Amino acid sequence: MVREETLRGCAEVDEDGSCIRPIDASREIAPSRNDRSLRVFRKMRFLTGMAAIGGFLFGYDTGVISCAMLPLQRKFQLTNVQQEIVVSSTVLAPSCSSLIGRNLNRTLG
């Protein structure tokens, strides 16, 4: 009779219960190359990376605008409300552009 502890971590066990071939942990985590799940895995990794880059660039833009606000305020003598409009346009403009981009993406692919 084969003990359960012996089976853990083994892909193949012989008759006396000793491990013939251990499980390759790297193959268990990543899907096989011919598998549909590999395409999904790669696509998700790509999309996650693009979202991370987009977040980084959005934060960078916000930092640039906040640094530019002092010279803008001095040059154009902006009120607090006008400054808020300038800063909030960095959020509003990409939101509106994404609605237009969605239709372009559907049309042009």
PDB file of C-alpha atoms in Angstrom:
ATOM      1  CA  MET A   1       0.000   0.000   0.000  1.00  0.00           C
ATOM      2  CA  VAL A   2       1.349   3.430  -0.993  1.00  0.00           C
ATOM      3  CA  ARG A   3       1.478   6.069   1.708  1.00  0.00           C
ATOM      4  CA  GLU A   4      -0.113   9.454   0.990  1.00  0.00           C
ATOM      5  CA  GLU A   5       3.003  11.373   2.110  1.00  0.00           C
ATOM      6  CA  THR A   6       5.012   9.606  -0.577  1.00  0.00           C
ATOM      7  CA  LEU A   7       2.586  10.663  -3.308  1.00  0.00           C
ATOM      8  CA  ARG A   8       2.770  14.322  -2.451  1.00  0.00           C
ATOM      9  CA  GLY A   9       5.151  16.061  -4.871  1.00  0.00           C
ATOM     10  CA  CYS A  10       5.487  13.056  -7.196  1.00  0.00           C
ATOM     11  CA  ALA A  11       4.171  12.773 -10.736  1.00  0.00           C
ATOM     12  CA  GLU A  12       4.880   9.000 -10.852  1.00  0.00           C
ATOM     13  CA  VAL A  13       5.235   6.455  -8.066  1.00  0.00           C
ATOM     14  CA  ASP A  14       6.367   2.834  -8.477  1.00  0.00           C
ATOM     15  CA  GLU A  15       4.781  -0.214  -6.829  1.00  0.00           C
ATOM     16  CA  ASP A  16       6.700   0.030  -3.563  1.00  0.00           C
ATOM     17  CA  GLY A  17       5.737   3.696  -3.068  1.00  0.00           C
ATOM     18  CA  SER A  18       8.960   5.450  -4.001  1.00  0.00           C
ATOM     19  CA  CYS A  19       8.865   8.524  -6.166  1.00  0.00           C
ATOM     20  CA  ILE A  20      10.010   7.900  -9.738  1.00  0.00           C
ATOM     21  CA  ARG A  21       9.437  11.350 -11.222  1.00  0.00           C
ATOM     22  CA  PRO A  22       8.909  14.470  -9.076  1.00  0.00           C
ATOM     23  CA  ILE A  23       6.448  17.126 -10.174  1.00  0.00           C
ATOM     24  CA  ASP A  24       8.117  19.964 -12.020  1.00  0.00           C
ATOM     25  CA  ALA A  25       6.791  23.030 -10.169  1.00  0.00           C
ATOM     26  CA  SER A  26       7.496  25.406 -13.058  1.00  0.00           C
ATOM     27  CA  ARG A  27       5.315  23.367 -15.412  1.00  0.00           C
ATOM     28  CA  GLU A  28       2.485  23.236 -12.922  1.00  0.00           C
ATOM     29  CA  ILE A  29       2.293  27.043 -12.573  1.00  0.00           C
ATOM     30  CA  ALA A  30       2.679  28.056 -16.230  1.00  0.00           C
ATOM     31  CA  PRO A  31       0.324  26.506 -18.772  1.00  0.00           C
ATOM     32  CA  SER A  32       1.667  24.331 -21.595  1.00  0.00           C
ATOM     33  CA  ARG A  33       2.667  26.026 -24.849  1.00  0.00           C
ATOM     34  CA  ASN A  34      -0.049  24.502 -27.016  1.00  0.00           C
ATOM     35  CA  ASP A  35      -2.761  25.333 -24.581  1.00  0.00           C
ATOM     36  CA  ARG A  36      -5.362  28.079 -25.027  1.00  0.00           C
ATOM     37  CA  SER A  37      -4.690  29.146 -21.464  1.00  0.00           C
ATOM     38  CA  LEU A  38      -1.151  30.180 -22.467  1.00  0.00           C
ATOM     39  CA  ARG A  39      -2.599  32.741 -24.887  1.00  0.00           C
ATOM     40  CA  VAL A  40      -4.932  34.012 -22.195  1.00  0.00           C
ATOM     41  CA  PHE A  41      -2.049  34.103 -19.687  1.00  0.00           C
ATOM     42  CA  ARG A  42       0.132  36.143 -22.056  1.00  0.00           C
ATOM     43  CA  LYS A  43      -2.694  38.486 -22.993  1.00  0.00           C
ATOM     44  CA  MET A  44      -3.543  39.144 -19.348  1.00  0.00           C
ATOM     45  CA  ARG A  45       0.106  39.786 -18.550  1.00  0.00           C
ATOM     46  CA  PHE A  46       0.327  42.233 -21.473  1.00  0.00           C
ATOM     47  CA  LEU A  47      -2.875  44.041 -20.498  1.00  0.00           C
ATOM     48  CA  THR A  48      -1.780  44.261 -16.872  1.00  0.00           C
ATOM     49  CA  GLY A  49       1.540  45.751 -17.951  1.00  0.00           C
ATOM     50  CA  MET A  50      -0.175  48.296 -20.183  1.00  0.00           C
ATOM     51  CA  ALA A  51      -2.508  49.309 -17.345  1.00  0.00           C
ATOM     52  CA  ALA A  52       0.492  49.736 -15.035  1.00  0.00           C
ATOM     53  CA  ILE A  53       2.288  51.907 -17.592  1.00  0.00           C
ATOM     54  CA  GLY A  54      -0.891  53.951 -18.101  1.00  0.00           C
ATOM     55  CA  GLY A  55      -1.173  54.531 -14.357  1.00  0.00           C
ATOM     56  CA  PHE A  56       2.453  55.577 -14.161  1.00  0.00           C
ATOM     57  CA  LEU A  57       2.062  58.043 -17.038  1.00  0.00           C
ATOM     58  CA  PHE A  58      -1.133  59.473 -15.558  1.00  0.00           C
ATOM     59  CA  GLY A  59       0.671  60.071 -12.242  1.00  0.00           C
ATOM     60  CA  TYR A  60       3.604  61.621 -14.063  1.00  0.00           C
ATOM     61  CA  ASP A  61       1.249  64.000 -15.932  1.00  0.00           C
ATOM     62  CA  THR A  62      -0.385  64.996 -12.665  1.00  0.00           C
ATOM     63  CA  GLY A  63       3.038  65.774 -11.185  1.00  0.00           C
ATOM     64  CA  VAL A  64       3.976  67.877 -14.204  1.00  0.00           C
ATOM     65  CA  ILE A  65       0.735  69.861 -13.974  1.00  0.00           C
ATOM     66  CA  SER A  66       1.182  70.475 -10.250  1.00  0.00           C
ATOM     67  CA  CYS A  67       4.721  71.777 -10.862  1.00  0.00           C
ATOM     68  CA  ALA A  68       3.502  73.970 -13.702  1.00  0.00           C
ATOM     69  CA  MET A  69       0.704  75.510 -11.655  1.00  0.00           C
ATOM     70  CA  LEU A  70       2.947  77.991  -9.817  1.00  0.00           C
ATOM     71  CA  PRO A  71       4.309  79.652 -12.971  1.00  0.00           C
ATOM     72  CA  LEU A  72       0.842  79.518 -14.596  1.00  0.00           C
ATOM     73  CA  GLN A  73      -0.749  81.170 -11.582  1.00  0.00           C
ATOM     74  CA  ARG A  74       1.865  83.916 -11.539  1.00  0.00           C
ATOM     75  CA  LYS A  75       1.791  84.585 -15.293  1.00  0.00           C
ATOM     76  CA  PHE A  76      -2.002  84.523 -15.768  1.00  0.00           C
ATOM     77  CA  GLN A  77      -3.004  85.477 -12.192  1.00  0.00           C
ATOM     78  CA  LEU A  78      -5.418  82.560 -11.937  1.00  0.00           C
ATOM     79  CA  THR A  79      -7.997  82.356  -9.168  1.00  0.00           C
ATOM     80  CA  ASN A  80      -8.416  79.201  -7.105  1.00  0.00           C
ATOM     81  CA  VAL A  81     -11.388  78.113  -9.224  1.00  0.00           C
ATOM     82  CA  GLN A  82      -9.413  78.604 -12.437  1.00  0.00           C
ATOM     83  CA  GLN A  83      -6.537  76.566 -11.011  1.00  0.00           C
ATOM     84  CA  GLU A  84      -8.973  73.773 -10.124  1.00  0.00           C
ATOM     85  CA  ILE A  85     -10.305  73.799 -13.688  1.00  0.00           C
ATOM     86  CA  VAL A  86      -6.790  73.500 -15.135  1.00  0.00           C
ATOM     87  CA  VAL A  87      -5.901  70.585 -12.865  1.00  0.00           C
ATOM     88  CA  SER A  88      -9.240  68.787 -13.293  1.00  0.00           C
ATOM     89  CA  SER A  89      -8.943  69.049 -17.079  1.00  0.00           C
ATOM     90  CA  THR A  90      -6.100  66.523 -16.853  1.00  0.00           C
ATOM     91  CA  VAL A  91      -8.707  64.010 -15.694  1.00  0.00           C
ATOM     92  CA  LEU A  92     -11.630  65.189 -17.822  1.00  0.00           C
ATOM     93  CA  ALA A  93      -9.789  65.317 -21.164  1.00  0.00           C
ATOM     94  CA  PRO A  94      -8.613  61.656 -21.094  1.00  0.00           C
ATOM     95  CA  SER A  95     -12.086  60.560 -19.987  1.00  0.00           C
ATOM     96  CA  CYS A  96     -13.697  62.242 -22.977  1.00  0.00           C
ATOM     97  CA  SER A  97     -10.933  61.035 -25.286  1.00  0.00           C
ATOM     98  CA  SER A  98     -11.489  57.455 -24.216  1.00  0.00           C
ATOM     99  CA  LEU A  99     -15.110  57.668 -25.381  1.00  0.00           C
ATOM    100  CA  ILE A 100     -13.939  58.819 -28.813  1.00  0.00           C
ATOM    101  CA  GLY A 101     -11.128  56.267 -28.831  1.00  0.00           C
ATOM    102  CA  ARG A 102     -13.581  53.465 -28.161  1.00  0.00           C
ATOM    103  CA  ASN A 103     -15.465  54.210 -31.373  1.00  0.00           C
ATOM    104  CA  LEU A 104     -12.235  54.591 -33.351  1.00  0.00           C
ATOM    105  CA  ASN A 105     -11.035  51.259 -32.027  1.00  0.00           C
ATOM    106  CA  ARG A 106     -14.268  49.555 -33.064  1.00  0.00           C
ATOM    107  CA  THR A 107     -14.123  51.116 -36.529  1.00  0.00           C
ATOM    108  CA  LEU A 108     -10.424  50.770 -37.315  1.00  0.00           C
ATOM    109  CA  GLY A 109      -9.651  47.748 -35.201  1.00  0.00           C
TER     110      GLY A 109
END
